[in-house]
Amino acid sequence: DIQMTQSPSSLSASVGDRVTITCRASQSISSYLNWYQQRPGKPPKLLIYTASNLHSGVPSRFSGRGSGTDFTLTISSLQPEDFAIYYCQQSFSTPRTFGQGTKVEIK
Amino acid sequence: QVQLQESGPGLVKPSQTLSLTCTVSGGSLSSGGYYWSWIRQHPGKGLEWIGFIYYSGTTYYNPSLRSRVTLSVDMSKNQFSLKLTSVTAADTAVYYCASYDSSVGEDYFDHWGQGTLVAVSS
């Protein structure tokens, strides 16, 4: 199985801050990396697919980059509705696996 | 807009079988390029992929659960289902059904049900 490791596990930030979350795969996954946002009590919501493609309807303050084993999700200017848990997920092979999540909290 | 809704018992006894159904609306199970998936989330924890099923019946399972999982589709009702046998407390989780877009250039979970909490307890 491909292991996905996110860092940090949690962070505190203020509205307007630039935030970057890192995801590392245990082996190369090319660009087969997706990012999801999960708010409390809700299902995950797709933000970014194939490492850098913004899903329909997702604000442009979200961006992704990377390939191989190292990937980042950046929120350029944190908004109140962005406080949530973010997960990366690899689509390179089965079983599909997720990172452990990064919780973005209000400072 | 595709919508998914999980249904099934919220409480299952240890050693019994957990059975859930996902009803798809606003789209067809036979939509090309789409796989239909189950994912679970243990309380306060991360996400675990359980498996996929294509409308043809082709399945892919997480090896960690393969011996206990069966996915099936009911095209007449536009539903797909999960059966997990010999459950223990470790199977207590929120279970989500989701669509997986595997079209050319796409490979992601794009629509999710709201999730259903299944507790395993006597």
PDB file of C-alpha atoms in Angstrom:
ATOM      1  CA  ASP A   1       0.000   0.000   0.000  1.00  0.00           C
ATOM      2  CA  ILE A   2       1.130   3.565  -0.636  1.00  0.00           C
ATOM      3  CA  GLN A   3       1.359   5.502   2.613  1.00  0.00           C
ATOM      4  CA  MET A   4       0.442   9.179   2.575  1.00  0.00           C
ATOM      5  CA  THR A   5       1.915  11.406   5.273  1.00  0.00           C
ATOM      6  CA  GLN A   6       0.707  14.940   5.858  1.00  0.00           C
ATOM      7  CA  SER A   7       2.399  17.711   7.778  1.00  0.00           C
ATOM      8  CA  PRO A   8       1.680  19.397   9.971  1.00  0.00           C
ATOM      9  CA  SER A   9      -1.072  17.420  11.704  1.00  0.00           C
ATOM     10  CA  SER A  10      -2.590  20.696  12.822  1.00  0.00           C
ATOM     11  CA  LEU A  11      -1.923  24.386  12.541  1.00  0.00           C
ATOM     12  CA  SER A  12      -3.312  27.618  13.885  1.00  0.00           C
ATOM     13  CA  ALA A  13      -3.721  30.565  11.581  1.00  0.00           C
ATOM     14  CA  SER A  14      -5.579  33.840  11.273  1.00  0.00           C
ATOM     15  CA  VAL A  15      -7.997  35.038   8.655  1.00  0.00           C
ATOM     16  CA  GLY A  16      -5.978  36.397   5.748  1.00  0.00           C
ATOM     17  CA  ASP A  17      -2.935  34.209   6.397  1.00  0.00           C
ATOM     18  CA  ARG A  18      -1.265  32.139   3.702  1.00  0.00           C
ATOM     19  CA  VAL A  19      -1.290  28.481   4.679  1.00  0.00           C
ATOM     20  CA  THR A  20       0.608  25.570   3.156  1.00  0.00           C
ATOM     21  CA  ILE A  21       0.014  21.883   3.889  1.00  0.00           C
ATOM     22  CA  THR A  22       2.413  19.180   2.733  1.00  0.00           C
ATOM     23  CA  CYS A  23       1.663  15.626   1.674  1.00  0.00           C
ATOM     24  CA  ARG A  24       4.346  13.020   1.028  1.00  0.00           C
ATOM     25  CA  ALA A  25       3.803   9.660  -0.638  1.00  0.00           C
ATOM     26  CA  SER A  26       5.829   6.581   0.315  1.00  0.00           C
ATOM     27  CA  GLN A  27       6.616   6.016  -3.392  1.00  0.00           C
ATOM     28  CA  SER A  28       6.221   8.007  -6.562  1.00  0.00           C
ATOM     29  CA  ILE A  29       2.603   8.588  -7.554  1.00  0.00           C
ATOM     30  CA  SER A  30       3.279  10.873 -10.540  1.00  0.00           C
ATOM     31  CA  SER A  31       0.572  13.548 -10.271  1.00  0.00           C
ATOM     32  CA  TYR A  32      -2.179  11.247  -9.001  1.00  0.00           C
ATOM     33  CA  LEU A  33      -2.873  13.281  -5.900  1.00  0.00           C
ATOM     34  CA  ASN A  34      -6.146  14.838  -4.774  1.00  0.00           C
ATOM     35  CA  TRP A  35      -7.008  17.183  -1.923  1.00  0.00           C
ATOM     36  CA  TYR A  36     -10.251  17.258   0.063  1.00  0.00           C
ATOM     37  CA  GLN A  37     -11.699  19.571   2.706  1.00  0.00           C
ATOM     38  CA  GLN A  38     -13.866  18.218   5.496  1.00  0.00           C
ATOM     39  CA  ARG A  39     -15.885  20.452   7.776  1.00  0.00           C
ATOM     40  CA  PRO A  40     -17.292  19.051  11.066  1.00  0.00           C
ATOM     41  CA  GLY A  41     -20.173  16.652  10.544  1.00  0.00           C
ATOM     42  CA  LYS A  42     -19.895  16.840   6.765  1.00  0.00           C
ATOM     43  CA  PRO A  43     -18.467  14.564   4.086  1.00  0.00           C
ATOM     44  CA  PRO A  44     -15.187  15.470   2.422  1.00  0.00           C
ATOM     45  CA  LYS A  45     -15.358  17.856  -0.492  1.00  0.00           C
ATOM     46  CA  LEU A  46     -12.997  17.677  -3.468  1.00  0.00           C
ATOM     47  CA  LEU A  47     -10.779  20.759  -3.837  1.00  0.00           C
ATOM     48  CA  ILE A  48      -7.877  19.843  -6.111  1.00  0.00           C
ATOM     49  CA  TYR A  49      -7.391  16.860  -8.422  1.00  0.00           C
ATOM     50  CA  THR A  50      -4.351  15.512 -10.205  1.00  0.00           C
ATOM     51  CA  ALA A  51      -2.102  17.597  -7.975  1.00  0.00           C
ATOM     52  CA  SER A  52      -2.881  21.032  -9.375  1.00  0.00           C
ATOM     53  CA  ASN A  53      -6.303  21.159 -11.012  1.00  0.00           C
ATOM     54  CA  LEU A  54      -8.958  23.206  -9.241  1.00  0.00           C
ATOM     55  CA  HIS A  55     -12.266  21.364  -9.027  1.00  0.00           C
ATOM     56  CA  SER A  56     -15.329  23.151 -10.360  1.00  0.00           C
ATOM     57  CA  GLY A  57     -16.702  25.760  -7.955  1.00  0.00           C
ATOM     58  CA  VAL A  58     -13.664  25.787  -5.660  1.00  0.00           C
ATOM     59  CA  PRO A  59     -12.338  29.301  -4.886  1.00  0.00           C
ATOM     60  CA  SER A  60      -9.116  30.287  -6.607  1.00  0.00           C
ATOM     61  CA  ARG A  61      -7.378  30.941  -3.266  1.00  0.00           C
ATOM     62  CA  PHE A  62      -6.819  27.167  -3.173  1.00  0.00           C
ATOM     63  CA  SER A  63      -3.935  25.822  -5.209  1.00  0.00           C
ATOM     64  CA  GLY A  64      -1.916  22.631  -5.401  1.00  0.00           C
ATOM     65  CA  ARG A  65       1.410  21.622  -6.768  1.00  0.00           C
ATOM     66  CA  GLY A  66       3.871  18.795  -6.797  1.00  0.00           C
ATOM     67  CA  SER A  67       4.650  15.499  -8.466  1.00  0.00           C
ATOM     68  CA  GLY A  68       6.403  12.264  -7.637  1.00  0.00           C
ATOM     69  CA  THR A  69       6.334  12.009  -3.855  1.00  0.00           C
ATOM     70  CA  ASP A  70       5.983  15.596  -2.587  1.00  0.00           C
ATOM     71  CA  PHE A  71       2.879  17.746  -2.839  1.00  0.00           C
ATOM     72  CA  THR A  72       1.512  20.933  -1.315  1.00  0.00           C
ATOM     73  CA  LEU A  73      -1.875  22.528  -0.859  1.00  0.00           C
ATOM     74  CA  THR A  74      -1.823  26.294  -0.394  1.00  0.00           C
ATOM     75  CA  ILE A  75      -4.593  28.608   0.724  1.00  0.00           C
ATOM     76  CA  SER A  76      -3.472  32.073  -0.327  1.00  0.00           C
ATOM     77  CA  SER A  77      -5.676  34.056   2.060  1.00  0.00           C
ATOM     78  CA  LEU A  78      -7.454  32.042   4.728  1.00  0.00           C
ATOM     79  CA  GLN A  79     -11.171  32.716   5.052  1.00  0.00           C
ATOM     80  CA  PRO A  80     -13.438  31.852   8.017  1.00  0.00           C
ATOM     81  CA  GLU A  81     -15.061  29.009   6.086  1.00  0.00           C
ATOM     82  CA  ASP A  82     -11.639  27.411   5.451  1.00  0.00           C
ATOM     83  CA  PHE A  83     -11.188  26.253   9.022  1.00  0.00           C
ATOM     84  CA  ALA A  84     -11.538  22.521   8.514  1.00  0.00           C
ATOM     85  CA  ILE A  85      -9.545  19.313   8.108  1.00  0.00           C
ATOM     86  CA  TYR A  86      -7.707  18.743   4.836  1.00  0.00           C
ATOM     87  CA  TYR A  87      -6.847  15.336   3.424  1.00  0.00           C
ATOM     88  CA  CYS A  88      -4.653  14.268   0.557  1.00  0.00           C
ATOM     89  CA  GLN A  89      -5.462  11.051  -1.347  1.00  0.00           C
ATOM     90  CA  GLN A  90      -3.500   9.105  -3.936  1.00  0.00           C
ATOM     91  CA  SER A  91      -5.131   7.730  -7.067  1.00  0.00           C
ATOM     92  CA  PHE A  92      -2.030   5.994  -8.415  1.00  0.00           C
ATOM     93  CA  SER A  93      -2.836   2.511  -7.204  1.00  0.00           C
ATOM     94  CA  THR A  94      -5.247   0.340  -5.291  1.00  0.00           C
ATOM     95  CA  PRO A  95      -5.919   0.472  -2.410  1.00  0.00           C
ATOM     96  CA  ARG A  96      -6.665   4.165  -2.595  1.00  0.00           C
ATOM     97  CA  THR A  97      -5.177   5.747   0.501  1.00  0.00           C
ATOM     98  CA  PHE A  98      -5.564   9.036   2.328  1.00  0.00           C
ATOM     99  CA  GLY A  99      -3.276  11.118   4.467  1.00  0.00           C
ATOM    100  CA  GLN A 100      -4.080  11.340   8.157  1.00  0.00           C
ATOM    101  CA  GLY A 101      -5.424  14.876   7.789  1.00  0.00           C
ATOM    102  CA  THR A 102      -4.322  18.390   8.701  1.00  0.00           C
ATOM    103  CA  LYS A 103      -6.598  20.378  10.960  1.00  0.00           C
ATOM    104  CA  VAL A 104      -6.592  24.120  10.282  1.00  0.00           C
ATOM    105  CA  GLU A 105      -7.719  25.990  13.371  1.00  0.00           C
ATOM    106  CA  ILE A 106      -8.376  29.615  14.179  1.00  0.00           C
ATOM    107  CA  LYS A 107      -5.550  31.388  15.996  1.00  0.00           C
TER     108      LYS A 107
ATOM    109  CA  GLN B   1     -26.230  16.996  -9.930  1.00  0.00           C
ATOM    110  CA  VAL B   2     -25.535  13.506  -8.656  1.00  0.00           C
ATOM    111  CA  GLN B   3     -26.664  12.893  -5.079  1.00  0.00           C
ATOM    112  CA  LEU B   4     -25.974   9.870  -2.923  1.00  0.00           C
ATOM    113  CA  GLN B   5     -27.758   8.750   0.232  1.00  0.00           C
ATOM    114  CA  GLU B   6     -26.716   5.961   2.568  1.00  0.00           C
ATOM    115  CA  SER B   7     -29.275   3.869   4.423  1.00  0.00           C
ATOM    116  CA  GLY B   8     -29.143   0.959   6.828  1.00  0.00           C
ATOM    117  CA  PRO B   9     -29.068   0.026  10.502  1.00  0.00           C
ATOM    118  CA  GLY B  10     -27.195   2.314  12.852  1.00  0.00           C
ATOM    119  CA  LEU B  11     -26.449  -0.498  15.295  1.00  0.00           C
ATOM    120  CA  VAL B  12     -25.050  -3.941  14.553  1.00  0.00           C
ATOM    121  CA  LYS B  13     -24.169  -6.660  17.029  1.00  0.00           C
ATOM    122  CA  PRO B  14     -20.633  -8.077  17.157  1.00  0.00           C
ATOM    123  CA  SER B  15     -20.029 -11.024  14.795  1.00  0.00           C
ATOM    124  CA  GLN B  16     -23.029 -10.056  12.669  1.00  0.00           C
ATOM    125  CA  THR B  17     -23.105  -8.542   9.171  1.00  0.00           C
ATOM    126  CA  LEU B  18     -23.204  -4.827   8.512  1.00  0.00           C
ATOM    127  CA  SER B  19     -25.384  -4.020   5.494  1.00  0.00           C
ATOM    128  CA  LEU B  20     -25.689  -0.585   3.925  1.00  0.00           C
ATOM    129  CA  THR B  21     -27.260   0.680   0.725  1.00  0.00           C
ATOM    130  CA  CYS B  22     -26.468   3.799  -1.263  1.00  0.00           C
ATOM    131  CA  THR B  23     -29.187   5.289  -3.453  1.00  0.00           C
ATOM    132  CA  VAL B  24     -27.995   7.390  -6.372  1.00  0.00           C
ATOM    133  CA  SER B  25     -30.152  10.169  -7.757  1.00  0.00           C
ATOM    134  CA  GLY B  26     -29.533  12.705 -10.489  1.00  0.00           C
ATOM    135  CA  GLY B  27     -27.390  10.240 -12.387  1.00  0.00           C
ATOM    136  CA  SER B  28     -27.127   6.624 -13.430  1.00  0.00           C
ATOM    137  CA  LEU B  29     -25.007   3.855 -11.990  1.00  0.00           C
ATOM    138  CA  SER B  30     -24.181   2.921 -15.579  1.00  0.00           C
ATOM    139  CA  SER B  31     -22.538   6.299 -16.286  1.00  0.00           C
ATOM    140  CA  GLY B  32     -19.336   5.566 -18.136  1.00  0.00           C
ATOM    141  CA  GLY B  33     -16.120   6.130 -16.252  1.00  0.00           C
ATOM    142  CA  TYR B  34     -17.733   6.119 -12.829  1.00  0.00           C
ATOM    143  CA  TYR B  35     -16.987   3.671 -10.065  1.00  0.00           C
ATOM    144  CA  TRP B  36     -19.127   3.505  -6.938  1.00  0.00           C
ATOM    145  CA  SER B  37     -17.325   3.394  -3.674  1.00  0.00           C
ATOM    146  CA  TRP B  38     -17.555   2.976   0.075  1.00  0.00           C
ATOM    147  CA  ILE B  39     -15.260   4.821   2.455  1.00  0.00           C
ATOM    148  CA  ARG B  40     -15.354   4.820   6.223  1.00  0.00           C
ATOM    149  CA  GLN B  41     -14.139   7.130   8.930  1.00  0.00           C
ATOM    150  CA  HIS B  42     -13.556   5.906  12.447  1.00  0.00           C
ATOM    151  CA  PRO B  43     -14.668   8.419  15.114  1.00  0.00           C
ATOM    152  CA  GLY B  44     -12.270  11.337  15.155  1.00  0.00           C
ATOM    153  CA  LYS B  45      -9.962   9.611  12.677  1.00  0.00           C
ATOM    154  CA  GLY B  46      -9.008   9.680   9.018  1.00  0.00           C
ATOM    155  CA  LEU B  47     -10.545   8.125   5.927  1.00  0.00           C
ATOM    156  CA  GLU B  48     -10.284   4.475   4.894  1.00  0.00           C
ATOM    157  CA  TRP B  49     -11.245   3.306   1.402  1.00  0.00           C
ATOM    158  CA  ILE B  50     -13.263   0.074   1.513  1.00  0.00           C
ATOM    159  CA  GLY B  51     -13.765  -0.672  -2.181  1.00  0.00           C
ATOM    160  CA  PHE B  52     -15.170   0.184  -5.618  1.00  0.00           C
ATOM    161  CA  ILE B  53     -17.756  -1.406  -7.823  1.00  0.00           C
ATOM    162  CA  TYR B  54     -18.423  -0.704 -11.500  1.00  0.00           C
ATOM    163  CA  TYR B  55     -21.931  -1.054 -12.858  1.00  0.00           C
ATOM    164  CA  SER B  56     -20.850  -4.237 -14.641  1.00  0.00           C
ATOM    165  CA  GLY B  57     -20.146  -5.791 -11.264  1.00  0.00           C
ATOM    166  CA  THR B  58     -16.359  -5.514 -11.393  1.00  0.00           C
ATOM    167  CA  THR B  59     -15.063  -4.930  -7.889  1.00  0.00           C
ATOM    168  CA  TYR B  60     -11.890  -3.742  -6.210  1.00  0.00           C
ATOM    169  CA  TYR B  61     -11.474  -4.154  -2.472  1.00  0.00           C
ATOM    170  CA  ASN B  62      -9.061  -2.890   0.143  1.00  0.00           C
ATOM    171  CA  PRO B  63      -6.878  -5.926   0.934  1.00  0.00           C
ATOM    172  CA  SER B  64      -7.224  -5.161   4.636  1.00  0.00           C
ATOM    173  CA  LEU B  65     -10.980  -5.851   4.416  1.00  0.00           C
ATOM    174  CA  ARG B  66     -11.262  -8.097   1.344  1.00  0.00           C
ATOM    175  CA  SER B  67     -12.059 -11.278   3.242  1.00  0.00           C
ATOM    176  CA  ARG B  68     -15.106  -9.651   4.881  1.00  0.00           C
ATOM    177  CA  VAL B  69     -16.448  -7.237   2.241  1.00  0.00           C
ATOM    178  CA  THR B  70     -18.884  -7.686  -0.614  1.00  0.00           C
ATOM    179  CA  LEU B  71     -20.102  -4.867  -2.864  1.00  0.00           C
ATOM    180  CA  SER B  72     -23.042  -5.262  -5.212  1.00  0.00           C
ATOM    181  CA  VAL B  73     -25.183  -3.158  -7.539  1.00  0.00           C
ATOM    182  CA  ASP B  74     -28.920  -3.099  -8.226  1.00  0.00           C
ATOM    183  CA  MET B  75     -29.343  -1.343 -11.540  1.00  0.00           C
ATOM    184  CA  SER B  76     -33.158  -1.482 -11.354  1.00  0.00           C
ATOM    185  CA  LYS B  77     -33.109   0.646  -8.201  1.00  0.00           C
ATOM    186  CA  ASN B  78     -29.986   2.677  -9.049  1.00  0.00           C
ATOM    187  CA  GLN B  79     -28.438   1.485  -5.800  1.00  0.00           C
ATOM    188  CA  PHE B  80     -25.230  -0.141  -4.683  1.00  0.00           C
ATOM    189  CA  SER B  81     -24.620  -1.942  -1.445  1.00  0.00           C
ATOM    190  CA  LEU B  82     -21.990  -2.904   1.114  1.00  0.00           C
ATOM    191  CA  LYS B  83     -21.897  -6.021   3.236  1.00  0.00           C
ATOM    192  CA  LEU B  84     -19.243  -6.394   5.917  1.00  0.00           C
ATOM    193  CA  THR B  85     -19.252  -9.669   7.785  1.00  0.00           C
ATOM    194  CA  SER B  86     -18.051 -10.667  11.263  1.00  0.00           C
ATOM    195  CA  VAL B  87     -18.016  -7.115  12.563  1.00  0.00           C
ATOM    196  CA  THR B  88     -16.283  -6.039  15.755  1.00  0.00           C
ATOM    197  CA  ALA B  89     -16.120  -2.767  17.669  1.00  0.00           C
ATOM    198  CA  ALA B  90     -13.256  -1.790  15.356  1.00  0.00           C
ATOM    199  CA  ASP B  91     -15.815  -1.503  12.538  1.00  0.00           C
ATOM    200  CA  THR B  92     -17.670   1.294  14.335  1.00  0.00           C
ATOM    201  CA  ALA B  93     -17.403   4.239  11.961  1.00  0.00           C
ATOM    202  CA  VAL B  94     -19.193   6.703   9.748  1.00  0.00           C
ATOM    203  CA  TYR B  95     -19.698   4.992   6.417  1.00  0.00           C
ATOM    204  CA  TYR B  96     -19.790   7.116   3.280  1.00  0.00           C
ATOM    205  CA  CYS B  97     -20.783   6.141  -0.218  1.00  0.00           C
ATOM    206  CA  ALA B  98     -19.141   8.136  -2.976  1.00  0.00           C
ATOM    207  CA  SER B  99     -18.842   8.293  -6.729  1.00  0.00           C
ATOM    208  CA  TYR B 100     -15.374   7.955  -8.194  1.00  0.00           C
ATOM    209  CA  ASP B 101     -14.774   9.622 -11.523  1.00  0.00           C
ATOM    210  CA  SER B 102     -12.248   7.553 -13.421  1.00  0.00           C
ATOM    211  CA  SER B 103     -12.689   9.203 -16.797  1.00  0.00           C
ATOM    212  CA  VAL B 104      -9.609  10.015 -18.855  1.00  0.00           C
ATOM    213  CA  GLY B 105      -7.668  12.642 -16.942  1.00  0.00           C
ATOM    214  CA  GLU B 106      -9.923  12.358 -13.918  1.00  0.00           C
ATOM    215  CA  ASP B 107      -9.423  10.102 -10.935  1.00  0.00           C
ATOM    216  CA  TYR B 108     -11.135  11.307  -7.783  1.00  0.00           C
ATOM    217  CA  PHE B 109     -14.077  11.017  -5.399  1.00  0.00           C
ATOM    218  CA  ASP B 110     -16.382  13.787  -6.555  1.00  0.00           C
ATOM    219  CA  HIS B 111     -19.777  13.199  -4.950  1.00  0.00           C
ATOM    220  CA  TRP B 112     -20.328  11.927  -1.431  1.00  0.00           C
ATOM    221  CA  GLY B 113     -23.287  10.891   0.644  1.00  0.00           C
ATOM    222  CA  GLN B 114     -23.794  12.576   4.005  1.00  0.00           C
ATOM    223  CA  GLY B 115     -22.512   9.498   5.801  1.00  0.00           C
ATOM    224  CA  THR B 116     -24.159   7.146   8.245  1.00  0.00           C
ATOM    225  CA  LEU B 117     -22.804   6.207  11.656  1.00  0.00           C
ATOM    226  CA  VAL B 118     -22.761   2.490  12.315  1.00  0.00           C
ATOM    227  CA  ALA B 119     -21.986   1.362  15.834  1.00  0.00           C
ATOM    228  CA  VAL B 120     -21.038  -2.207  16.620  1.00  0.00           C
ATOM    229  CA  SER B 121     -22.219  -3.104  20.093  1.00  0.00           C
ATOM    230  CA  SER B 122     -24.144  -5.788  21.910  1.00  0.00           C
TER     231      SER B 122
END
